[in-house]
Coordinates of C-alpha atoms and ligand atoms in Angstrom, one line a residue:
X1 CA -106.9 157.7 139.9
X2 CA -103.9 158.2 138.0
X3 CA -102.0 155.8 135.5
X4 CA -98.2 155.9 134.5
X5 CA -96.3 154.3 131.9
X6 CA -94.1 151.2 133.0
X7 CA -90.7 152.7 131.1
X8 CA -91.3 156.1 133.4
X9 CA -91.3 159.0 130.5
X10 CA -95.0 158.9 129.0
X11 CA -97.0 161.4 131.2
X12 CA -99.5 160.4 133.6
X13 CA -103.1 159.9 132.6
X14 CA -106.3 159.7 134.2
X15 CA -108.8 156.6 133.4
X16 CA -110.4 158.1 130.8
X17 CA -107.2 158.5 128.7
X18 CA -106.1 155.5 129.7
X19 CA -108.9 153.7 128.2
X20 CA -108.2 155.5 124.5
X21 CA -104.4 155.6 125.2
X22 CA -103.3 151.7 124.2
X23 CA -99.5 152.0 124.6
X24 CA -97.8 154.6 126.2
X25 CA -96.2 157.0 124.2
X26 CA -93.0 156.0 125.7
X27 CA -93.5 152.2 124.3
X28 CA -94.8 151.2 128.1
X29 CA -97.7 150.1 129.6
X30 CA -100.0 151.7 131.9
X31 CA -100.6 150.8 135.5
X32 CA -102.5 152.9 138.2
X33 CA -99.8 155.1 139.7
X34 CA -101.6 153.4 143.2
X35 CA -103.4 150.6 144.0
X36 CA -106.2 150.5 146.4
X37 CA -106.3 148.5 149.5
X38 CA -109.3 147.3 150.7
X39 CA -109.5 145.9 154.5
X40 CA -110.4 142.3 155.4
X41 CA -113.3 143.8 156.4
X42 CA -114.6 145.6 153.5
X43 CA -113.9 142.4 151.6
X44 CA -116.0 140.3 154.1
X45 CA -118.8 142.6 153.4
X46 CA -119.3 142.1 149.8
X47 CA -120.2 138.4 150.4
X48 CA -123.8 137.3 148.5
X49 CA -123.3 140.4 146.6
X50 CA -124.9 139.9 142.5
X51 CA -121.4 140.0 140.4
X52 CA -122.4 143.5 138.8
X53 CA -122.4 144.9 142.2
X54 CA -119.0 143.4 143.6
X55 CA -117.6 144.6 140.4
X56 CA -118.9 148.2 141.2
X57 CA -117.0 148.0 144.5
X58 CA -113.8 146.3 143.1
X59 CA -113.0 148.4 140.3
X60 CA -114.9 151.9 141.5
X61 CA -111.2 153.2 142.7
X62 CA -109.9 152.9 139.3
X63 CA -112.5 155.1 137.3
X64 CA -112.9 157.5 139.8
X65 CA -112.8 161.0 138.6
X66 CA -113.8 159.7 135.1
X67 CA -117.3 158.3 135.5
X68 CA -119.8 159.0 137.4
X69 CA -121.1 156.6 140.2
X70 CA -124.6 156.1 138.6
X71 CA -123.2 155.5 135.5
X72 CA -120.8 152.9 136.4
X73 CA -123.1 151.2 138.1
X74 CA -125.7 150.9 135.1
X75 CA -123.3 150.0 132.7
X76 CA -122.2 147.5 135.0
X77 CA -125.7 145.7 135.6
X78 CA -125.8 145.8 131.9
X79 CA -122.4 144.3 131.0
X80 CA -122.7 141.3 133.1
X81 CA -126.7 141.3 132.3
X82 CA -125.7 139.6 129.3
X83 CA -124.0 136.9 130.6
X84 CA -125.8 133.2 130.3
X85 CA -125.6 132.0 133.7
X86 CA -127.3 133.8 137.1
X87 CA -123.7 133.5 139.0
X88 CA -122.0 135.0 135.7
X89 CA -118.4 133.5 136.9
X90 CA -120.2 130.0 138.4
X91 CA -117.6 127.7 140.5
X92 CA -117.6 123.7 139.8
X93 CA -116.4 121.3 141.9
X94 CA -114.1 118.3 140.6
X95 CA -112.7 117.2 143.5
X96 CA -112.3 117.4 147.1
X97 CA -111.2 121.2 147.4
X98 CA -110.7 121.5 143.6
X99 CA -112.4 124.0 141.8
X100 CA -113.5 125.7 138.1
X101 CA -114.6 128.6 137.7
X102 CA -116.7 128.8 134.3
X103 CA -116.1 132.4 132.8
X104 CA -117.3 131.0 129.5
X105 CA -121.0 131.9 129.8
X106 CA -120.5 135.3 128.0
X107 CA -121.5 135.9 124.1
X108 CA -118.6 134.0 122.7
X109 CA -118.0 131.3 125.5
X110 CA -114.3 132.6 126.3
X111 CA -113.5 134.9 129.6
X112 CA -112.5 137.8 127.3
X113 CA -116.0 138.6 127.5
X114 CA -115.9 139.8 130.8
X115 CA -113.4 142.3 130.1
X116 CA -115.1 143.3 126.1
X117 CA -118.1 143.8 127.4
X118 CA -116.8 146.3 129.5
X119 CA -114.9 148.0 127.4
X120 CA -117.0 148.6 124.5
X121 CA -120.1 150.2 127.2
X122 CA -117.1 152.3 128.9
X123 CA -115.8 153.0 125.1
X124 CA -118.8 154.2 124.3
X125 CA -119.6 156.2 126.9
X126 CA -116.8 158.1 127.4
X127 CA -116.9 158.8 123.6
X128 CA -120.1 160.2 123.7
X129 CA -119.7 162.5 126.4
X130 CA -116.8 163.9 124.9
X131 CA -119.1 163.9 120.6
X132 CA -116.2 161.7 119.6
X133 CA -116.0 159.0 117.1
X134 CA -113.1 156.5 117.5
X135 CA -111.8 153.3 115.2
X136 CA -110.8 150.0 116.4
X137 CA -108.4 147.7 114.5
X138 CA -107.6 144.6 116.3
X139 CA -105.7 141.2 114.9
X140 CA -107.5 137.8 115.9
X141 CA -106.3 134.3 115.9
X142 CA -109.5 133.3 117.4
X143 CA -110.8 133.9 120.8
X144 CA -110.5 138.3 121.1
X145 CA -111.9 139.2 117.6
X146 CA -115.2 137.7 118.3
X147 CA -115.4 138.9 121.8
X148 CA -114.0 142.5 120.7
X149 CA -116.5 142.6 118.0
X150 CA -119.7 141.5 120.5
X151 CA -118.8 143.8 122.9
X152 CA -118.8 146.8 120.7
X153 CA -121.3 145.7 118.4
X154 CA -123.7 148.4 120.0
X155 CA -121.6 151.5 120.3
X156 CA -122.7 154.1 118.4
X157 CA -119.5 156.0 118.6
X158 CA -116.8 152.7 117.3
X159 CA -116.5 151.5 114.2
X160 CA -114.6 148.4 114.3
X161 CA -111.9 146.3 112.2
X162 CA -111.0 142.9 112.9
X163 CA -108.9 140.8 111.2
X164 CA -107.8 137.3 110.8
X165 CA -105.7 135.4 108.6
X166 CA -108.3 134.0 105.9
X167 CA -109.1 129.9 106.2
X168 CA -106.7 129.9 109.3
X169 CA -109.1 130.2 111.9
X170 CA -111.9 127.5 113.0
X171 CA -115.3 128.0 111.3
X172 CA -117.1 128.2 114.5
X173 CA -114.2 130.8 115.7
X174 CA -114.8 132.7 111.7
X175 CA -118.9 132.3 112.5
X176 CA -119.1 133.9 115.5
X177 CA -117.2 136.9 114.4
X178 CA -118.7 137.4 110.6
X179 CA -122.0 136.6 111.6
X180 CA -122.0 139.7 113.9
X181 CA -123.7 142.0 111.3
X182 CA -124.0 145.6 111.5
X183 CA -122.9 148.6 109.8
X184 CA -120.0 149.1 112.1
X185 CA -118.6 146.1 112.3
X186 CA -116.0 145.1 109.4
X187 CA -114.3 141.5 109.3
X188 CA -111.4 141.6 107.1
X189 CA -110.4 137.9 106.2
X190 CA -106.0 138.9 105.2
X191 CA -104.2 136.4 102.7
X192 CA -101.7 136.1 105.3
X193 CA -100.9 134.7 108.5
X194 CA -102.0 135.7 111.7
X195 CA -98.2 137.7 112.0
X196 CA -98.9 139.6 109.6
X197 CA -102.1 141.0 110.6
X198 CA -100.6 141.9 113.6
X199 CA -98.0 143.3 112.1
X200 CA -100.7 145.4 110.3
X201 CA -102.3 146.7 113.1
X202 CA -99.3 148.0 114.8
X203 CA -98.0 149.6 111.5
X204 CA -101.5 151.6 111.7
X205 CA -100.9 152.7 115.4
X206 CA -97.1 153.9 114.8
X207 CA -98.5 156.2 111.2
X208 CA -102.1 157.0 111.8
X209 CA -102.6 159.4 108.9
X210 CA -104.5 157.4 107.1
X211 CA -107.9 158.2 109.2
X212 CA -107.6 162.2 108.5
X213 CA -107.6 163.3 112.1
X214 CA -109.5 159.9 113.9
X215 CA -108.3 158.6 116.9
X216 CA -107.3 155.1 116.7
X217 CA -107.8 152.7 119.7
X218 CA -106.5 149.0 121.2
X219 CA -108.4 146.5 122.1
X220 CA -106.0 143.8 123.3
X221 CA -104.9 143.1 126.4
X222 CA -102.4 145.8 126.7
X223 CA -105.3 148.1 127.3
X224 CA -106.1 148.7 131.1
X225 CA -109.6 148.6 131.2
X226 CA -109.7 144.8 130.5
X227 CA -107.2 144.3 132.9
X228 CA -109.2 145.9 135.6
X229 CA -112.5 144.1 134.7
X230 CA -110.7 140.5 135.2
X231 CA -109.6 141.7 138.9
X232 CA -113.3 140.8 140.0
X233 CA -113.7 137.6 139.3
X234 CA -110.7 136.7 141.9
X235 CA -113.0 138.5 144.8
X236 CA -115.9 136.7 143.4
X237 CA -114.2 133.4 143.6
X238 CA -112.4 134.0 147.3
X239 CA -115.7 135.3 148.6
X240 CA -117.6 131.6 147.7
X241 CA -114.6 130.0 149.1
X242 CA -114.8 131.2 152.6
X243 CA -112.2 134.4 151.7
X244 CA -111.3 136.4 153.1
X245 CA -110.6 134.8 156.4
X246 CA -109.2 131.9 154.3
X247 CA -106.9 131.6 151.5
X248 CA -107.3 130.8 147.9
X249 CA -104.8 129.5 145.2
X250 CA -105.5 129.8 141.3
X251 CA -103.9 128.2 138.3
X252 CA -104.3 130.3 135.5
X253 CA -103.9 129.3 131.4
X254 CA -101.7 131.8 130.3
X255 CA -100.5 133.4 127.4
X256 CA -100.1 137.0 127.3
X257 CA -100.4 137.2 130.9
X258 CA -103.2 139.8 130.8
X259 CA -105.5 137.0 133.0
X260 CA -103.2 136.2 135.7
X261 CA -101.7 139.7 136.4
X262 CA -105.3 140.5 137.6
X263 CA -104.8 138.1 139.7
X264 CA -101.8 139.3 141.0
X265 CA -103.5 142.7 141.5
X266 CA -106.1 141.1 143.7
X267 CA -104.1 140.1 145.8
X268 CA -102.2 143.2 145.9
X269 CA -105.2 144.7 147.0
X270 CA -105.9 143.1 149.5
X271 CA -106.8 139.5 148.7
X272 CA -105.4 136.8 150.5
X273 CA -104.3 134.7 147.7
X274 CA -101.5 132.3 148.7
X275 CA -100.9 131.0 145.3
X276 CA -100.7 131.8 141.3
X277 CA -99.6 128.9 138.9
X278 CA -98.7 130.0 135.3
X279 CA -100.1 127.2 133.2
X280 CA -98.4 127.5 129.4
X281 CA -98.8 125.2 126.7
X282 CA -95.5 124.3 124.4
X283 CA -95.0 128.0 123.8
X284 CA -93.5 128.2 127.4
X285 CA -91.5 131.8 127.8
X286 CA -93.0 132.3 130.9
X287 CA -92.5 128.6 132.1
X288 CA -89.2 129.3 131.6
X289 CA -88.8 132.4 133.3
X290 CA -90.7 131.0 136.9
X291 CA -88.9 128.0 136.8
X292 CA -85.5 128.9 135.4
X293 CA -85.0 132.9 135.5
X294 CA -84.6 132.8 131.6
X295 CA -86.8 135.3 129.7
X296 CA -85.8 134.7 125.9
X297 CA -88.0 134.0 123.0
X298 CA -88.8 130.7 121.2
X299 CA -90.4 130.0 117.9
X300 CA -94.0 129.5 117.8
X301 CA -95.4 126.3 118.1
X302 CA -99.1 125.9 117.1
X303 CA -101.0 123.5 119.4
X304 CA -104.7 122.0 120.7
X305 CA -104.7 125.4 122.8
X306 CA -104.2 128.5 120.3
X307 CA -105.7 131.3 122.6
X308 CA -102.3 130.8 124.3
X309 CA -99.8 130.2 121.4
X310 CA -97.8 133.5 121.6
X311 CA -93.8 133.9 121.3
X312 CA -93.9 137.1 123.7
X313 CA -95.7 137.9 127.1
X314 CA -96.9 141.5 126.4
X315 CA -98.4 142.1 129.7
X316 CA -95.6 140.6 131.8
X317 CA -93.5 143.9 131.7
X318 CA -96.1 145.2 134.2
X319 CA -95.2 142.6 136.4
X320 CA -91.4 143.3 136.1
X321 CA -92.3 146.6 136.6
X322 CA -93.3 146.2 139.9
X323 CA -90.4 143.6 140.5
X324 CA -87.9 146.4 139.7
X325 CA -89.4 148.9 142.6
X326 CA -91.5 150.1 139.6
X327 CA -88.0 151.6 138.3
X328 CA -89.5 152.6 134.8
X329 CA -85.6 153.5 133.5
X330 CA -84.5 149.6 134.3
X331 CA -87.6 148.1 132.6
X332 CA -86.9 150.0 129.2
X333 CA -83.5 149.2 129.6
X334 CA -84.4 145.2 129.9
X335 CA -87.4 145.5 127.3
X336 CA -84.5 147.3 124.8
X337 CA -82.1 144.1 125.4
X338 CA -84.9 141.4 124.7
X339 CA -85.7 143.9 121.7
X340 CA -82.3 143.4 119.9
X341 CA -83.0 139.7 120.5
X342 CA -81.1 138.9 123.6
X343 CA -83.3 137.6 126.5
X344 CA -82.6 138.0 129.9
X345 CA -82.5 137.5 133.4
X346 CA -83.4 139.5 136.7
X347 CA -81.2 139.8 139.2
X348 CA -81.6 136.6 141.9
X349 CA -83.7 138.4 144.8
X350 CA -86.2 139.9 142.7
X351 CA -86.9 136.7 141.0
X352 CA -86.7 134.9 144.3
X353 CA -89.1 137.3 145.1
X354 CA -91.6 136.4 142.2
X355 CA -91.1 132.8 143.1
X356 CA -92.6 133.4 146.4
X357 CA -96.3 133.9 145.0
X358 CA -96.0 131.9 141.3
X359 CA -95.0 129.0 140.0
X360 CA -96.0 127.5 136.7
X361 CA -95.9 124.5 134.5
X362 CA -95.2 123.5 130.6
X363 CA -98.1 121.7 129.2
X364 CA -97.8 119.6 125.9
X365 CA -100.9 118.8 123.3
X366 CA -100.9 115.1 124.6
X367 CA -100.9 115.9 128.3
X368 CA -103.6 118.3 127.3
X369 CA -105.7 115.8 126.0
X370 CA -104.9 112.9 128.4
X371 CA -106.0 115.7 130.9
X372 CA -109.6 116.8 129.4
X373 CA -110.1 112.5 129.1
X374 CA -108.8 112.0 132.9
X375 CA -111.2 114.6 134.8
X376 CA -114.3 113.7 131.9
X377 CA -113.6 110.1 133.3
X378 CA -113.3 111.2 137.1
X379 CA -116.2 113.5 137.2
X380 CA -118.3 114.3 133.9
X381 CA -116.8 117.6 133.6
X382 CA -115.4 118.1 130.1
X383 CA -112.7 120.5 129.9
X384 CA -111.7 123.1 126.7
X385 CA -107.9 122.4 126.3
X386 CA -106.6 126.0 127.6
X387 CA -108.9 125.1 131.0
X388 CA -107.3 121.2 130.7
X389 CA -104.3 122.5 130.9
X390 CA -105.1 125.5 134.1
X391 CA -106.1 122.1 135.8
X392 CA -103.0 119.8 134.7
X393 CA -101.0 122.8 135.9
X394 CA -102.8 122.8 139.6
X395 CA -102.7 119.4 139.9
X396 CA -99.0 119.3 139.4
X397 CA -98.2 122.7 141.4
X398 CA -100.3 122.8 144.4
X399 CA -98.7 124.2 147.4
X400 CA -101.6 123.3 149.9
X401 CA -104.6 120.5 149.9
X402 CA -105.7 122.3 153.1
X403 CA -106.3 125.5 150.5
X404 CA -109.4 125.7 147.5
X405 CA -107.7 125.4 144.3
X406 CA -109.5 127.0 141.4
X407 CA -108.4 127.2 138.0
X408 CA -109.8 129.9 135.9
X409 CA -112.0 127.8 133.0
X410 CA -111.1 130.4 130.0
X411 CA -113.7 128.7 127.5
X412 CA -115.9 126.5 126.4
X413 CA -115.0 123.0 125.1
X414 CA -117.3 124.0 121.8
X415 CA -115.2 126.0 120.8
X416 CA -112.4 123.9 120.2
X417 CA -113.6 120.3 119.2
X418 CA -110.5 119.1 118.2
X419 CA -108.9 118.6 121.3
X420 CA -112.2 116.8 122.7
X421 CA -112.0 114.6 119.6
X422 CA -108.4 113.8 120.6
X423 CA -109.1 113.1 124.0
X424 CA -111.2 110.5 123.0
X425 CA -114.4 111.6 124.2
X426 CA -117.8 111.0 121.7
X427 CA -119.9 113.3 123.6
X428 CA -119.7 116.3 121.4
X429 CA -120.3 119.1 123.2
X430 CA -123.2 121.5 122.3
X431 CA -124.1 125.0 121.0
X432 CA -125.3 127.2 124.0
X433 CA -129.0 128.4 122.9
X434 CA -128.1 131.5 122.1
X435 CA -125.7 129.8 119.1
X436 CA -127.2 127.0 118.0
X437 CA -128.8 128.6 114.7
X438 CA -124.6 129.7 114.2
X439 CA -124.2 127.5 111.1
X440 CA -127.3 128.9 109.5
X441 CA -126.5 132.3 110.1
X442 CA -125.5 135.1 107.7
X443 CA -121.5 136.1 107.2
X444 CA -120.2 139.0 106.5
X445 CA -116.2 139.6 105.8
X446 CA -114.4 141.0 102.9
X447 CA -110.8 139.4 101.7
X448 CA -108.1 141.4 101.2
X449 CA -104.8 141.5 99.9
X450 CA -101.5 141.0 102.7
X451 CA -100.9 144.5 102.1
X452 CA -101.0 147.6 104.5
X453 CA -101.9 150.2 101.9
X454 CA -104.7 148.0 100.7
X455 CA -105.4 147.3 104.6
X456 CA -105.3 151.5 105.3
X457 CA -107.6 152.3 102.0
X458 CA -110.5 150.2 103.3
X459 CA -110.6 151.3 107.0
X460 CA -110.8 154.9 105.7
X461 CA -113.2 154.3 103.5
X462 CA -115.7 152.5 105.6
X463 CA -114.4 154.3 109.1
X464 CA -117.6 155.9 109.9
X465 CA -120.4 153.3 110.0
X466 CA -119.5 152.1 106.2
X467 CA -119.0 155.4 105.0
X468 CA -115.8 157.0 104.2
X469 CA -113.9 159.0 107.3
Ligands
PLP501 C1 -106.8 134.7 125.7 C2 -107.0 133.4 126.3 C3 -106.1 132.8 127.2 C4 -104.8 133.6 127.7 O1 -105.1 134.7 128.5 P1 -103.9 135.8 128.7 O2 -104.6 136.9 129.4 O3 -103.5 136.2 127.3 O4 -102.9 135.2 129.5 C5 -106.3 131.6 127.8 N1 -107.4 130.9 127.4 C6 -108.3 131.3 126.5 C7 -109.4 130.5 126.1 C8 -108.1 132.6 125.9 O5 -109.0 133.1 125.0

C-alpha cells in the first residue's frame, strides 16, 4: 500500500514511513493512494469474529508490504488484549433501535485507546527492526496525553514527552498520565496554556536540531495509523447490527474529525453505512460547514466536553481532499486561503455532494447536560458529555427509525464529573478496577518554564530513557 500527501507534492510513502512521517513534507496529510474494497460477501464472513481478528482483516490492506502477517496478527491479539471488556467495542441499547457503542473500556477509558495502543506496538516494532530509537512530543489538553503515554509505555525504542498546561487539566486527567512511571516516559507540566504547548511541539517538528540526528514523531491524530485502527470498530458495529445486508447510521462527537473520517472510510470500503452525523459542541466549525457551506474559524470556547474544544478541524482536509477529485493543487490552494485567515466555501455540488452522507448538529453545555439527565432518567445509562452530545446529535438528525443508530461513546463519564454533577445526577460514577488505587498512586512530571529553549534542553537531555541524546 502506498500513501500520498493531500496537497499532491510530498512523495509517496509506504506504511512504514507513513507511520514515522506525521505531516507531509508538503504541509498535507497522508491518505492511502487506494482504498480497498471488500465485497458484501467478505464482510458477511467476518461475523462472530473476536475484534483482534476482524481488525486483522480490516486494516491488513493497509500495512501490507510493511509487516509481516504473523506479526500483525500478534500485535493485534495483544493491543486489544488489554482492553477491559470481552467484546472490546461492546454495543448498549437505549432505545428501540438506538444504540452505544462503549469504546471506553481501554487503559484510560476514552476511544483513543484503540488507536494508541496500536500505534505504540506498530511504533515499536517497526523501530526495532530497522535498530532505531525515535522521540515523541505530543501536547494534551486531556484525553490523548494519557492514552499516548499508555500505549507507548512499553516500547523500548520511544521515549516520550507529553505536555499539558500545568493546573489546567482535571486531576484525574493529570493522574492518569503522571502516574504512568517509567524511565521513558516524561510529563512536562508548561506554565502556559494548552496553545502554547502546541505551539511548542510544532516549533520542535519545523527545527529538529535540537535531538543531534533523532527522528522526531506525531502522535496525534494527523498520523495515519490511528486513523486506520478506528476504521474497525464501524465493521464491528454493522456486523452485530445485521450489516452487511442492512444499513447502519452513526453520530459521531467530533472535534478534529479524526473519529468520523474512519467512518467515512468504512463505508468507502465497502460498508453500507447510510448515515454520519457530526456532533460538535459550541466550538462548531464543522457544524457550520455541513449545515451552511462556511468553513471559517471561531474563537475557542471552553465547555463540559473539552476533548472536542478545538478552533480547527485538522483531519477534515482529507475529507476535502477527496471532495475535490483528490486534486491535491486545489486543497493547498484552499488550506493557503483559510491560512491568511479567510475561510471559505466549496463550490455547491461538491458540498451537495458531502450533504448526501453527513449531517451534523451544534450542541451547547446545557443541552449537554439536560441530555446525560434525560437518557439516565429513560434507561439507567449515564452518558460522559462528548457521548451525551453523539446521542443529542442522533436524536435530532436521524434520517431513518427503520435503520440502527449508534453513536460512538468516546469515554467514560469518570472522567469528566463535572458535567454528571451538572446534570443533576448523585450517582457518582466509579473508578474501573484497574484505577481505583489512582489517587494513591505515585506522580511523576516536572514544571517548566513557557519557553521552547527551556522546552528543547530537557527533551535532549533526557531523550534516551532519561539520559541525554
Ligand atoms: C478526542 C475525542 C473526541 C474527538 O475525536 P476527533 O477524532 O478529534 O474528532 C471526542 N470525544 C472524546 C472523549 C475524545 O477524547
Amino acid at each position: 500500500m502506498r500513501y500520498i500527501s493531500t496537497r499532491g507534492q510530498a512523495p509517496a510513502l509506504n506504511f512504514e514511513d507513513v507511520l514515522l512521517a506525521g505531516l507531509a513534507s508538503d504541509g498535507g496529510l497522508y491518505v492511502p493512494e487506494n482504498l480497498p474494497r471488500f465485497t458484501q460477501e467478505e464482510i458477511a464472513s467476518w461475523a462472530g469474529l473476536p475484534y483482534h481478528e476482524l481488525a486483522f482483516r480490516v486494516m491488513r490492506p493497509f500495512v501490507a508490504g510493511s509487516i509481516a502477517d504473523a506479526d500483525f496478527k500478534k500485535i493485534l491479539e495483544e493491543t486489544y488484549g488489554v482492553f477491559a471488556h470481552n467484546a472490546v467495542a461492546p454495543l448498549r441499547q437505549l432505545n428501540g433501535n438506538e444504540w452505544v457503542m462503549e469504546l471506553f473500556h481501554g487503559p484510560t477509558l476514552a476511544f483513543k485507546d484503540f488507536a494508541l495502543q496500536l500505534l505504540g506496538r506498530l511504533l515499536d516494532h517497526v523501530l526495532s527492526k530497522r535498530g532505531e530509537r525515535v522521540v515523541i512530543m505530543g501536547a494534551t489538553s486531556g484525553d490523548t496525553g494519557s492514552a499516548a503515554i499508555e500505549g507507548c509505555k512499553a516500547c523500548e525504542h520511544v521515549d516520550i514527552f507529553i505536555m499539558h498546561p500545568h493546573n489546567r487539566v482535571s486531576e484525574v486527567q493529570r493522574r492518569q498520565m503522571t502516574t504512568i512511571l517509567g524511565e521513558n516516559i516524561h510529563n512536562i507540566a508548561i506554565e502556559g496554556n494548552f496553545d502554547d504547548c502546541q505551539e511548542m511541539v510544532k516549533a520542535s517538528f519545523a527545527d529538529q536540531g535540537f535531538l543531534k540526528g533523532t527522528r522526531l514523531v506525531a502522535v496525534n491524530s494527523i498520523n495515519w495509523a490511528r486513523i486506520m485502527a478506528q476504521i474497525v470498530y464501524y465493521f464491528h458495529a454493522a456486523l452485530q447490527l445485521g450489516g452487511p445486508a442492512r444499513s447502519v447510521a452513526f453520530s459521531v462527537p467530533t472535534g478534529n474529525f479524526g473519529d468520523i473520517f474512519a467512518g467515512y472510510l468504512a463505508r468507502n470500503m465497502g460498508l453500507p453505512i447510510s448515515q454520519l452525523i457530526v456532533a460538535t459542541n459550541r466550538n462548531d466549525i464543522l457544524h457550520r460547514f455541513m449545515s451552511g457551506n462556511q468553513y471559517v474559524k471561531d474563537e475557542l470556547h471552553p465547555t463540559l466536553s473539552p476533548s472536542m474544544d478545538i478552533m480547527v478541524s485538522s483531519n477534515f482536509e482529507r475529507l476535502l481532499f477527496d471532495l475535490h477529485g483528490r486534486n491535491g493543487a486545489a486543497i493547498a490552494g484552499l488550506m493557503d486561503t483559510f491560512k491568511q485567515g479567510g475561510g471559505f466555501s466549496v463550490e455547491e455540488d461538491r458540498w451537495t455532494e458531502a450533504r448526501k452522507l453527513f449531517d451534523s448538529l451544534a450542541v451547547n453545555d446545557e443541552q449537554t447536560c439536560e441530555t446525560i439527565a434525560q437518557v439516565y432518567a429513560e434507561c439507567g445509562e449515564l452518558l460522559d458529555p462528548h457521548t451525551a452530545i453523539g446521542v443529542r446529535a442522533a436524536r435530532e438528525c436521524r434520517r431513518s427509525l427503520a435503520i440502527p443508530m449508534v453513536t460512538l461513546g468516546t469515554a467514560h463519564p469518570v472522567k469528566f464529573p463535572e458535567a454528571v454533577e451538572k446534570a443533576g445526577i448523585d450517582a457518582v460514577p466509579a473508578l474501573p478496577p484497574h484505577l481505583v488505587d489512582l489517587f494513591q498512586r505515585e506522580e511523576r512530571c516536572t514544571v517548566l518554564a513557557n519557553d521552547l529553549q527551556t522546552v528543547q534542553q530537557f527533551v535532549a537531555s533526557h531523550g534516551n530513557r532519561g539520559k541525554p541524546l
